[in-house]
Tab-separated table of C-alpha atoms and ligand atoms in Angstrom:
chain	number	residue	atom	x	y	z
I	1	MET	CA	5.474	7.081	2.190
I	2	VAL	CA	8.810	5.557	3.101
I	3	LEU	CA	11.733	7.219	1.398
I	4	ASP	CA	9.307	9.227	-0.696
I	5	ASP	CA	11.979	11.827	-0.930
I	6	LEU	CA	14.343	9.294	-2.456
I	7	GLY	CA	11.844	8.540	-5.193
I	8	SER	CA	11.372	12.122	-6.308
I	9	SER	CA	14.947	13.317	-5.936
I	10	LEU	CA	16.242	10.253	-7.711
I	11	ARG	CA	13.849	10.793	-10.598
I	12	GLY	CA	15.105	14.352	-10.841
I	13	THR	CA	18.715	13.253	-10.957
I	14	LEU	CA	18.064	10.417	-13.377
I	15	ASP	CA	16.187	12.737	-15.676
I	16	LYS	CA	19.459	14.525	-16.296
I	17	LEU	CA	20.682	11.308	-17.903
I	18	ARG	CA	17.808	11.364	-20.360
I	19	GLY	CA	18.979	11.126	-23.938
I	20	LYS	CA	22.460	9.968	-23.007
I	21	SER	CA	23.582	6.563	-24.136
I	22	ARG	CA	26.766	6.427	-22.076
I	23	ILE	CA	27.276	7.520	-18.508
I	24	SER	CA	30.325	9.288	-17.240
I	25	GLU	CA	31.874	8.779	-13.835
I	26	GLU	CA	30.631	12.271	-13.018
I	27	ASP	CA	27.027	11.292	-13.745
I	28	VAL	CA	27.313	8.256	-11.520
I	29	GLU	CA	28.852	10.301	-8.711
I	30	GLU	CA	25.927	12.671	-8.840
I	31	VAL	CA	23.319	9.934	-8.775
I	32	VAL	CA	25.053	8.168	-5.903
I	33	LYS	CA	25.364	11.374	-3.914
I	34	GLU	CA	21.649	11.982	-4.330
I	35	ILE	CA	20.867	8.474	-3.138
I	36	GLN	CA	23.115	8.873	-0.109
I	37	ARG	CA	21.550	12.184	0.785
I	38	SER	CA	17.998	10.814	0.612
I	39	LEU	CA	18.741	7.618	2.484
I	40	LEU	CA	20.585	9.390	5.285
I	41	SER	CA	17.852	11.957	5.715
I	42	ALA	CA	15.366	9.071	5.859
I	43	ASP	CA	17.232	7.686	8.883
I	44	VAL	CA	18.829	4.725	7.168
I	45	ASP	CA	21.977	3.573	8.966
I	46	VAL	CA	25.205	5.157	7.657
I	47	SER	CA	27.142	1.950	7.059
I	48	LEU	CA	24.203	0.518	5.166
I	49	VAL	CA	24.052	3.629	2.973
I	50	MET	CA	27.740	3.378	2.149
I	51	GLU	CA	27.473	-0.280	1.303
I	52	LEU	CA	24.539	0.354	-1.006
I	53	SER	CA	26.041	3.344	-2.777
I	54	ASP	CA	29.340	1.551	-3.295
I	55	SER	CA	27.715	-1.287	-5.144
I	56	ILE	CA	25.529	1.016	-7.238
I	57	LYS	CA	28.614	2.974	-8.198
I	58	SER	CA	30.812	0.048	-9.123
I	59	ARG	CA	28.076	-1.737	-11.019
I	60	SER	CA	27.121	1.369	-12.999
I	61	LEU	CA	30.711	1.907	-14.054
I	62	GLU	CA	31.831	-1.660	-14.563
I	63	GLU	CA	28.843	-3.411	-16.050
I	64	GLU	CA	28.175	-3.117	-19.735
I	65	PRO	CA	24.658	-1.839	-20.467
I	66	PRO	CA	22.709	-4.164	-22.777
I	67	ALA	CA	22.793	-2.895	-26.358
I	68	GLY	CA	20.380	-0.062	-26.990
I	69	THR	CA	19.626	0.611	-23.308
I	70	PRO	CA	19.656	4.315	-22.524
I	71	ALA	CA	21.940	5.286	-19.637
I	72	ARG	CA	19.020	6.393	-17.519
I	73	ASP	CA	17.236	3.038	-17.716
I	74	PHE	CA	20.462	1.196	-17.037
I	75	VAL	CA	21.236	3.106	-13.832
I	76	LEU	CA	17.610	3.010	-12.722
I	77	ARG	CA	17.628	-0.729	-13.106
I	78	ILE	CA	20.781	-1.095	-11.001
I	79	VAL	CA	19.336	1.144	-8.284
I	80	TYR	CA	16.148	-0.896	-8.398
I	81	GLU	CA	17.973	-4.217	-8.070
I	82	GLU	CA	20.227	-3.030	-5.281
I	83	LEU	CA	17.292	-1.652	-3.290
I	84	VAL	CA	15.328	-4.875	-3.754
I	85	ASP	CA	18.396	-6.769	-2.622
I	86	LEU	CA	18.779	-4.569	0.449
I	87	ILE	CA	15.190	-5.066	1.528
I	88	GLY	CA	15.225	-8.775	0.784
I	89	GLU	CA	12.379	-11.228	0.427
I	90	SER	CA	9.175	-10.736	2.353
I	91	THR	CA	8.618	-12.839	5.466
I	92	GLU	CA	7.397	-16.298	4.577
I	93	LEU	CA	3.788	-16.792	5.619
I	94	PRO	CA	2.282	-19.986	4.210
I	95	LEU	CA	-1.500	-19.942	3.888
I	96	GLU	CA	-2.113	-22.654	6.460
I	97	GLU	CA	-2.872	-23.171	10.158
I	98	GLN	CA	-0.566	-21.133	12.315
I	99	THR	CA	-0.187	-19.019	15.416
I	100	ILE	CA	1.269	-15.544	15.119
I	101	LEU	CA	2.468	-13.449	18.056
I	102	LEU	CA	2.678	-9.673	17.703
I	103	ALA	CA	5.117	-7.650	19.770
I	104	GLY	CA	6.100	-3.999	19.868
I	105	LEU	CA	6.001	-0.798	21.847
I	106	GLN	CA	2.761	0.891	22.831
I	107	GLY	CA	1.208	2.834	19.978
I	108	SER	CA	3.247	1.081	17.290
I	109	GLY	CA	0.024	-0.333	15.817
I	110	LYS	CA	-0.154	-3.903	17.152
I	111	THR	CA	-3.875	-4.016	17.843
I	112	THR	CA	-4.755	-2.380	14.543
I	113	THR	CA	-2.365	-4.721	12.745
I	114	SER	CA	-3.779	-7.850	14.373
I	115	ALA	CA	-7.278	-7.043	13.092
I	116	LYS	CA	-5.888	-6.065	9.673
I	117	MET	CA	-3.899	-9.275	9.385
I	118	ALA	CA	-6.933	-11.293	10.403
I	119	TRP	CA	-8.923	-9.547	7.682
I	120	TRP	CA	-6.136	-10.283	5.187
I	121	PHE	CA	-6.078	-13.993	6.067
I	122	SER	CA	-9.864	-14.125	5.771
I	123	THR	CA	-9.616	-12.814	2.201
I	124	LYS	CA	-7.319	-15.775	1.503
I	125	GLY	CA	-9.997	-18.234	2.550
I	126	LEU	CA	-8.693	-18.991	6.036
I	127	ARG	CA	-10.527	-18.555	9.306
I	128	PRO	CA	-8.572	-16.236	11.565
I	129	ALA	CA	-9.113	-15.294	15.214
I	130	VAL	CA	-7.590	-12.457	17.195
I	131	ILE	CA	-6.748	-12.981	20.852
I	132	GLN	CA	-6.303	-9.776	22.793
I	133	THR	CA	-4.014	-10.119	25.824
I	134	ASP	CA	-3.422	-6.456	26.600
I	135	THR	CA	-4.486	-5.909	30.219
I	136	PHE	CA	-2.220	-2.899	30.571
I	137	ARG	CA	-3.865	-0.252	28.461
I	138	PRO	CA	-7.394	0.780	29.411
I	139	GLY	CA	-9.776	0.378	26.499
I	140	ALA	CA	-7.571	-2.147	24.706
I	141	TYR	CA	-10.293	-4.805	24.875
I	142	ASP	CA	-12.985	-2.556	23.367
I	143	GLN	CA	-10.661	-1.283	20.656
I	144	ALA	CA	-9.638	-4.769	19.547
I	145	LYS	CA	-13.194	-6.072	19.703
I	146	GLU	CA	-14.507	-3.218	17.590
I	147	MET	CA	-11.785	-3.604	14.976
I	148	CYS	CA	-12.425	-7.343	14.745
I	149	ARG	CA	-16.129	-6.670	14.338
I	150	ARG	CA	-15.318	-4.420	11.383
I	151	ALA	CA	-12.934	-7.020	9.980
I	152	GLU	CA	-15.667	-9.673	10.472
I	153	VAL	CA	-13.280	-12.071	12.190
I	154	ASP	CA	-13.408	-14.108	15.411
I	155	PHE	CA	-12.257	-12.336	18.531
I	156	TYR	CA	-11.384	-13.370	22.053
I	157	GLY	CA	-10.639	-11.146	25.029
I	158	ASP	CA	-11.578	-10.953	28.697
I	159	PRO	CA	-11.959	-7.469	30.155
I	160	ASP	CA	-12.352	-8.888	33.683
I	161	CYS	CA	-9.152	-10.897	33.703
I	162	GLU	CA	-5.859	-9.259	34.659
I	163	ASP	CA	-3.560	-12.081	33.691
I	164	PRO	CA	-2.417	-11.905	30.048
I	165	VAL	CA	-1.026	-15.428	30.156
I	166	GLN	CA	-4.354	-16.838	31.306
I	167	ILE	CA	-6.188	-14.873	28.586
I	168	ALA	CA	-3.797	-16.256	25.975
I	169	ARG	CA	-4.337	-19.837	27.164
I	170	GLU	CA	-8.131	-19.529	27.375
I	171	GLY	CA	-8.246	-17.609	24.101
I	172	LEU	CA	-6.503	-20.362	22.181
I	173	GLU	CA	-8.985	-22.893	23.561
I	174	ALA	CA	-12.020	-20.705	22.912
I	175	THR	CA	-11.001	-20.106	19.287
I	176	SER	CA	-9.866	-23.620	18.501
I	177	GLU	CA	-12.030	-23.667	15.377
I	178	ALA	CA	-9.956	-20.955	13.744
I	179	ASP	CA	-7.054	-21.747	11.402
I	180	VAL	CA	-4.909	-18.736	12.093
I	181	HIS	CA	-4.475	-17.445	15.635
I	182	ILE	CA	-3.176	-13.932	15.965
I	183	VAL	CA	-2.152	-13.033	19.508
I	184	ASP	CA	-2.039	-9.310	20.238
I	185	THR	CA	0.048	-8.247	23.240
I	186	ALA	CA	0.458	-5.177	25.411
I	187	GLY	CA	3.223	-2.644	24.869
I	188	ARG	CA	4.927	-0.052	27.044
I	189	HIS	CA	6.324	3.351	26.224
I	190	ALA	CA	9.828	1.967	26.262
I	191	LEU	CA	11.479	-1.404	26.483
I	192	GLU	CA	11.045	-2.270	30.149
I	193	GLU	CA	11.798	-5.426	31.982
I	194	ASP	CA	8.204	-6.187	32.910
I	195	LEU	CA	7.148	-5.920	29.268
I	196	ILE	CA	9.830	-8.365	28.219
I	197	ASP	CA	8.909	-10.741	31.075
I	198	GLU	CA	5.242	-10.573	30.178
I	199	ILE	CA	5.772	-11.267	26.506
I	200	GLU	CA	8.151	-14.141	27.264
I	201	ASP	CA	5.496	-15.720	29.501
I	202	ILE	CA	2.871	-15.335	26.772
I	203	GLU	CA	5.264	-16.801	24.242
I	204	ASP	CA	5.747	-19.897	26.455
I	205	VAL	CA	2.039	-20.574	26.502
I	206	VAL	CA	1.236	-19.628	22.917
I	207	ASP	CA	4.256	-21.290	21.299
I	208	PRO	CA	3.896	-19.201	18.123
I	209	ASP	CA	4.947	-20.344	14.666
I	210	VAL	CA	5.706	-16.776	13.694
I	211	GLY	CA	6.809	-13.810	15.798
I	212	LEU	CA	6.254	-10.395	14.238
I	213	LEU	CA	7.599	-7.098	15.494
I	214	VAL	CA	5.350	-4.115	14.802
I	215	LEU	CA	7.265	-0.911	14.089
I	216	ASP	CA	5.907	2.567	13.469
I	217	ALA	CA	7.422	3.947	10.230
I	218	ALA	CA	8.326	7.057	12.180
I	219	ILE	CA	10.801	5.215	14.355
I	220	GLY	CA	14.387	6.350	13.799
I	221	GLN	CA	17.637	4.745	14.818
I	222	GLY	CA	16.046	3.352	17.998
I	223	ALA	CA	14.457	0.634	15.903
I	224	LYS	CA	17.714	-1.293	15.889
I	225	ASP	CA	17.872	-1.810	19.693
I	226	GLN	CA	14.209	-2.604	19.892
I	227	ALA	CA	14.412	-5.210	17.187
I	228	GLN	CA	17.433	-6.860	18.811
I	229	GLN	CA	15.819	-6.926	22.252
I	230	PHE	CA	12.555	-8.433	21.022
I	231	ASP	CA	14.489	-10.844	18.865
I	232	GLU	CA	16.415	-12.134	21.884
I	233	SER	CA	13.344	-12.581	24.046
I	234	VAL	CA	10.726	-14.022	21.680
I	235	GLY	CA	12.428	-14.418	18.332
I	236	ILE	CA	11.460	-12.115	15.483
I	237	ASP	CA	10.698	-13.709	12.130
I	238	GLY	CA	9.451	-10.598	10.482
I	239	VAL	CA	8.513	-6.954	10.835
I	240	VAL	CA	5.303	-5.062	10.151
I	241	ILE	CA	5.869	-1.415	9.295
I	242	THR	CA	2.810	0.685	10.117
I	243	LYS	CA	1.646	4.223	9.327
I	244	LEU	CA	3.225	4.309	5.902
I	245	ASP	CA	0.381	6.579	4.842
I	246	GLY	CA	1.864	9.344	6.967
I	247	THR	CA	4.900	11.487	6.372
I	248	ALA	CA	7.288	9.160	8.207
I	249	LYS	CA	10.555	8.281	6.559
I	250	GLY	CA	10.772	4.632	7.480
I	251	GLY	CA	14.531	4.359	7.141
I	252	GLY	CA	14.895	3.279	10.792
I	253	ALA	CA	12.565	0.368	10.236
I	254	LEU	CA	14.482	-0.689	7.134
I	255	THR	CA	17.715	-0.568	9.106
I	256	ALA	CA	16.198	-2.728	11.836
I	257	VAL	CA	15.152	-5.302	9.287
I	258	ASP	CA	18.597	-5.422	7.765
I	259	GLN	CA	20.483	-5.649	11.047
I	260	THR	CA	18.390	-8.352	12.655
I	261	ASP	CA	18.435	-10.399	9.502
I	262	SER	CA	14.661	-10.488	9.511
I	263	SER	CA	12.328	-9.419	6.744
I	264	ILE	CA	9.188	-7.389	6.203
I	265	ALA	CA	5.874	-9.219	6.376
I	266	PHE	CA	3.216	-6.518	6.013
I	267	LEU	CA	2.836	-2.798	5.505
I	268	GLY	CA	0.146	-0.749	7.241
I	269	THR	CA	-1.196	2.108	5.144
I	270	GLY	CA	-4.123	3.546	7.094
I	271	GLU	CA	-6.453	3.205	10.050
I	272	GLU	CA	-9.065	0.941	8.494
I	273	VAL	CA	-8.925	-2.866	8.632
I	274	GLN	CA	-8.396	-3.114	4.877
I	275	ASP	CA	-5.402	-0.793	4.950
I	276	ILE	CA	-2.819	-3.537	4.877
I	277	GLU	CA	-0.562	-4.895	2.167
I	278	ARG	CA	1.490	-8.012	2.077
I	279	PHE	CA	5.030	-6.788	1.558
I	280	GLU	CA	6.381	-7.444	-1.933
I	281	PRO	CA	9.904	-6.088	-2.419
I	282	ASN	CA	9.654	-5.713	-6.210
I	283	GLY	CA	6.432	-3.788	-6.180
I	284	PHE	CA	7.447	-1.738	-3.193
I	285	ILE	CA	10.668	-0.528	-4.765
I	286	SER	CA	9.001	0.045	-8.147
I	287	ARG	CA	6.471	2.280	-6.478
I	288	LEU	CA	9.213	4.042	-4.584
I	289	LEU	CA	11.029	4.804	-7.803
I	290	GLY	CA	7.859	5.976	-9.515
I	291	MET	CA	7.542	2.932	-11.728
I	292	GLY	CA	4.173	1.795	-10.427
I	293	ASP	CA	3.142	-1.490	-8.866
I	294	LEU	CA	0.860	-3.399	-11.180
I	295	ALA	CA	0.496	-6.458	-8.977
I	296	GLN	CA	-0.753	-4.412	-6.021
I	297	LEU	CA	-2.982	-2.337	-8.276
I	298	ALA	CA	-4.537	-5.465	-9.736
I	299	GLU	CA	-5.298	-6.765	-6.255
I	300	ARG	CA	-6.930	-3.494	-5.249
I	301	VAL	CA	-8.997	-3.340	-8.401
I	302	GLU	CA	-10.196	-6.892	-7.873
I	303	ARG	CA	-11.096	-6.192	-4.250
I	304	ALA	CA	-12.867	-2.965	-5.155
I	305	MET	CA	-14.901	-4.736	-7.816
I	306	GLU	CA	-16.005	-7.339	-5.300
I	307	GLN	CA	-17.022	-4.672	-2.797
I	308	THR	CA	-18.837	-2.686	-5.448
I	309	GLY	CA	-20.699	-5.814	-6.458
I	310	VAL	CA	-19.748	-5.306	-10.065
I	311	GLU	CA	-20.050	-8.559	-11.920
I	312	GLU	CA	-17.825	-8.988	-14.876
I	313	GLU	CA	-20.741	-9.747	-17.157
I	314	ASP	CA	-22.525	-6.488	-16.454
I	315	TRP	CA	-19.488	-4.309	-16.571
I	316	ASP	CA	-16.998	-5.159	-19.221
I	317	PRO	CA	-14.113	-2.712	-19.599
I	318	GLU	CA	-13.829	-3.924	-23.203
I	319	ASP	CA	-17.272	-2.480	-23.874
I	320	MET	CA	-16.087	0.870	-22.699
I	321	LEU	CA	-13.204	0.766	-25.107
I	322	GLU	CA	-15.565	0.034	-27.940
I	323	GLY	CA	-17.305	3.319	-27.357
I	324	GLN	CA	-20.409	2.195	-25.463
I	325	PHE	CA	-19.429	4.214	-22.468
I	326	THR	CA	-22.431	5.506	-20.520
I	327	LEU	CA	-22.842	7.453	-17.300
I	328	LYS	CA	-23.630	4.141	-15.649
I	329	ASP	CA	-20.142	2.953	-16.512
I	330	MET	CA	-18.712	6.118	-15.117
I	331	GLN	CA	-20.725	5.703	-11.932
I	332	LYS	CA	-19.468	2.166	-11.440
I	333	GLN	CA	-15.962	3.205	-12.186
I	334	MET	CA	-16.147	5.965	-9.605
I	335	GLU	CA	-17.615	3.624	-7.046
I	336	ALA	CA	-14.827	1.142	-7.670
I	337	MET	CA	-12.277	3.927	-7.396
I	338	ASN	CA	-13.705	4.898	-4.015
I	339	ASN	CA	-13.334	1.346	-2.813
I	340	MET	CA	-9.739	1.243	-3.907
I	341	GLY	CA	-8.654	3.671	-1.243
I	342	PRO	CA	-7.129	7.134	-1.310
I	343	LEU	CA	-6.457	8.317	-4.837
I	344	ASP	CA	-2.881	9.296	-4.223
I	345	GLN	CA	-2.037	5.778	-3.068
I	346	VAL	CA	-3.713	4.314	-6.119
I	347	LEU	CA	-1.906	6.670	-8.474
I	348	ASP	CA	1.442	5.519	-7.055
I	349	MET	CA	0.683	2.064	-8.373
I	350	ILE	CA	0.073	3.115	-11.961
I	351	PRO	CA	3.269	2.997	-14.022
I	352	GLY	CA	4.248	6.452	-15.135
I	353	PHE	CA	1.653	8.091	-12.932
I	354	GLY	CA	3.151	7.846	-9.466
I	355	GLY	CA	5.933	10.174	-8.484
I	356	GLY	CA	6.779	12.060	-11.656
I	357	ILE	CA	3.352	13.307	-12.598
I	358	LYS	CA	1.956	13.276	-9.078
I	359	ASP	CA	4.796	15.449	-7.808
I	360	GLN	CA	3.617	18.157	-10.176
I	361	LEU	CA	0.029	18.228	-8.924
I	362	PRO	CA	-0.910	20.833	-6.349
I	363	ASP	CA	-1.156	19.301	-2.858
I	364	ASP	CA	-4.917	19.551	-2.645
I	365	ALA	CA	-5.622	18.253	-6.137
I	366	MET	CA	-6.496	14.799	-4.819
I	367	ASP	CA	-8.960	16.129	-2.234
I	368	VAL	CA	-10.704	18.251	-4.786
I	369	THR	CA	-11.065	15.226	-6.990
I	370	GLN	CA	-12.545	13.180	-4.214
I	371	ASP	CA	-14.973	15.975	-3.256
I	372	ARG	CA	-16.031	16.296	-6.847
I	373	MET	CA	-16.605	12.581	-7.093
I	374	ARG	CA	-18.968	12.763	-4.132
I	375	THR	CA	-20.931	15.592	-5.740
I	376	PHE	CA	-21.124	13.644	-8.994
I	377	GLU	CA	-22.485	10.639	-7.139
I	378	VAL	CA	-25.291	12.691	-5.597
I	379	ILE	CA	-26.165	14.128	-8.995
I	380	MET	CA	-26.249	10.745	-10.706
I	381	ASP	CA	-28.639	9.470	-8.033
I	382	SER	CA	-31.117	12.086	-9.284
I	383	MET	CA	-30.898	11.105	-12.922
I	384	THR	CA	-33.253	8.753	-14.719
I	385	ASP	CA	-32.129	5.517	-16.361
I	386	ALA	CA	-32.582	7.027	-19.800
I	387	GLU	CA	-30.480	10.044	-18.895
I	388	MET	CA	-27.739	7.776	-17.560
I	389	GLU	CA	-27.745	5.725	-20.751
I	390	TYR	CA	-27.806	8.717	-23.133
I	391	PRO	CA	-26.139	11.588	-21.290
I	392	ARG	CA	-25.604	13.449	-24.536
I	393	ALA	CA	-29.362	13.942	-24.851
I	394	VAL	CA	-29.711	15.718	-21.505
I	395	GLY	CA	-30.959	19.259	-22.169
I	396	ALA	CA	-31.276	22.506	-20.238
I	397	SER	CA	-34.613	21.745	-18.586
I	398	GLN	CA	-33.396	18.348	-17.467
I	399	ILE	CA	-30.232	19.904	-16.053
I	400	ARG	CA	-32.399	22.290	-14.042
I	401	ARG	CA	-34.525	19.420	-12.709
I	402	ILE	CA	-31.496	17.281	-11.828
I	403	ALA	CA	-29.790	20.163	-10.016
I	404	ARG	CA	-32.911	20.805	-7.952
I	405	GLY	CA	-33.517	17.126	-7.256
I	406	SER	CA	-29.976	16.499	-6.080
I	407	GLY	CA	-29.676	19.680	-4.047
I	408	THR	CA	-26.691	20.805	-6.097
I	409	ASP	CA	-26.499	23.465	-8.802
I	410	GLU	CA	-26.714	23.496	-12.578
I	411	GLU	CA	-23.028	24.304	-12.849
I	412	SER	CA	-22.143	21.000	-11.122
I	413	VAL	CA	-24.483	19.011	-13.334
I	414	ARG	CA	-22.872	20.558	-16.406
I	415	GLU	CA	-19.465	19.741	-14.988
I	416	LEU	CA	-20.481	16.115	-14.625
I	417	LEU	CA	-21.723	15.948	-18.203
I	418	GLN	CA	-18.527	17.637	-19.346
I	419	GLN	CA	-16.448	15.130	-17.409
I	420	TYR	CA	-18.404	12.320	-18.994
I	421	LYS	CA	-17.762	13.657	-22.482
I	422	MET	CA	-14.076	13.975	-21.737
I	423	MET	CA	-13.825	10.428	-20.488
I	424	GLU	CA	-15.741	9.101	-23.434
I	425	LYS	CA	-13.465	10.917	-25.808
I	426	THR	CA	-10.334	9.735	-24.005
I	427	LEU	CA	-11.526	6.172	-24.046
I	428	LYS	CA	-12.074	6.353	-27.745
I	429	GLN	CA	-8.564	7.658	-28.240
I	430	PHE	CA	-6.706	5.192	-26.139
I	431	GLN	CA	-6.852	1.464	-26.391
I	432	GLY	CA	-5.790	0.718	-22.829
I	433	MET	CA	-4.449	2.651	-19.937
I	434	GLY	CA	-1.082	4.098	-19.006
I	435	SER	CA	-0.161	6.881	-21.378
I	436	ASP	CA	3.497	7.110	-20.446
I	437	LYS	CA	4.962	5.124	-23.298
I	438	GLU	CA	8.483	5.270	-21.990
I	439	MET	CA	7.511	3.815	-18.634
I	440	GLN	CA	5.530	1.061	-20.261
I	441	ARG	CA	8.437	0.150	-22.407
I	442	MET	CA	10.718	0.055	-19.396
I	443	MET	CA	8.338	-2.084	-17.406
I	444	GLN	CA	8.166	-4.526	-20.269
I	445	GLN	CA	11.917	-4.634	-20.484
I	446	MET	CA	12.225	-5.307	-16.772
I	447	GLN	CA	9.639	-8.023	-16.937
I	448	GLN	CA	11.481	-9.707	-19.766
I	449	GLN	CA	14.692	-9.492	-17.817
I	450	GLY	CA	13.055	-11.070	-14.798
I	451	GLY	CA	12.237	-7.926	-12.806
I	452	GLY	CA	9.252	-9.908	-11.601
I	453	MET	CA	6.742	-7.131	-11.454
I	454	GLY	CA	4.013	-9.405	-12.639
I	455	GLY	CA	1.343	-8.731	-15.172
I	456	GLY	CA	-1.511	-6.440	-14.426
I	457	PRO	CA	-4.849	-5.347	-15.776
I	458	PHE	CA	-3.113	-3.073	-18.225
I	459	GLY	CA	-0.226	-5.386	-19.037
F	501	GDP	N1	-2.614	6.290	9.767
F	501	GDP	C1	-2.370	5.109	10.326
F	501	GDP	N2	-2.634	4.937	11.620
F	501	GDP	C2	-2.385	3.730	12.160
F	501	GDP	C3	-1.845	2.663	11.409
F	501	GDP	N3	-1.701	1.600	12.243
F	501	GDP	C4	-2.138	2.011	13.453
F	501	GDP	N4	-2.549	3.300	13.427
F	501	GDP	C5	-3.053	4.143	14.515
F	501	GDP	O1	-2.058	4.220	15.527
F	501	GDP	C6	-2.645	4.268	16.807
F	501	GDP	C7	-2.067	3.163	17.687
F	501	GDP	O2	-2.437	1.898	17.144
F	501	GDP	P1	-2.707	0.620	18.048
F	501	GDP	O3	-3.049	-0.484	17.140
F	501	GDP	O4	-3.651	0.941	19.140
F	501	GDP	O5	-1.236	0.398	18.652
F	501	GDP	P2	-0.787	-0.624	19.803
F	501	GDP	O6	-0.656	0.191	21.051
F	501	GDP	O7	0.558	-1.106	19.353
F	501	GDP	O8	-1.793	-1.702	19.904
F	501	GDP	C8	-4.150	4.122	16.597
F	501	GDP	O9	-4.709	5.414	16.637
F	501	GDP	C9	-4.254	3.550	15.187
F	501	GDP	O10	-5.450	3.936	14.556
F	501	GDP	C10	-1.556	2.881	10.002
F	501	GDP	O11	-1.056	2.024	9.252
F	501	GDP	N5	-1.849	4.125	9.541
F	502	MG	MG1	-2.810	-2.467	21.494
């Protein structure tokens, strides 16, 4: 995750302010130094880092914290606002007819992004089409076609044609019924003249409304030159940062955005067509600082529910809170969780759960959880309706039968029943989710003060 390091080191430093009501110059110095260190090691441009840390410092010392605000919350809020300010608004993309041209070096993620974006527009009720003009890389046609098949969106390409400009022209005609045209282009290993010529020619024919530059999060300082060059030749309205699920630092991409006066449109977080997020500065920075991202979480939950086919009337979370929690509920919940994507990404979106707590989990804790969920699913498939409804009545002979039927062992079945009991008990104890009271309180405060993090399912 971008600047992941910043999130955890900053939390560490800020924790030292816990319990203090006033901050000394020394405290501020320490926090600022930590921010500088993290940003620089994440490849963010030096002058940008200085600018940012200067304003955090002067604001922390000069501004008067609102009455009753602990020092830690006050500084965290300033850091949050300054980071949001640095990153700026997300690229404007009205939900209407438009043509989008994607540019970028080879391997940056253009083809993947074009299918992902098409999928994203289709979830907004528009009809997108991807036009593949890459005649340079062997296999580009098949790759794009396959991804568009998975995204269930219109696709145009011509493996027998060697002229990208002709493909672009014919593609626009062939997909005239679509609302949103996404034109994928070829890349090269480096910025070369023929790449620039080719993309300028395509641009002439396509006449895009929006030009997006696709940047791999792993790109360092080189991002700046690339962004400027593409900006001069086709005009860059926004940037897509890909591969944020990896270990890349992303600071180069942020620098590029700042220095070309563009903005971020989308984030790529995986290899599947659904692994895309519309960039939202508030949520992004909240997640970065370990404060969760309720808006994004709500969207994922909604999507997962749709995919799981869970209708609100047959699965009411309120019911669960009233103690009628059965194994069927747990099964649906697990299924929905699976559809939400990797657990560690989801946890980052829950206030008080990302960062802080997650940092303390062993690295493989998430995998184990996902493995266990798969085993549980197999076991539940072997249980009868009555057993699912009244798991507490399942006895030793039934456990034996279920273990045999599911090809697992009795130990795993017992584990499942244990897990169920734990969840049931927890649900009875808590009215709602998010146990970190302090975080909740802070989120509320930020919302009241216009932090704009939106409400969520647990709000
Ligand atoms: N993990 C991950 N891989 C990605 C992401 N976006 C693209 N990729 C992978 O990066 C590689 C290059 O992507 P591709 O779309 O072919 O790049 P292009 O050459 O710019 O069209 C492929 O293996 C993709 O699966 C992402 O957000 N996360
Ligand atoms: Mg490609």
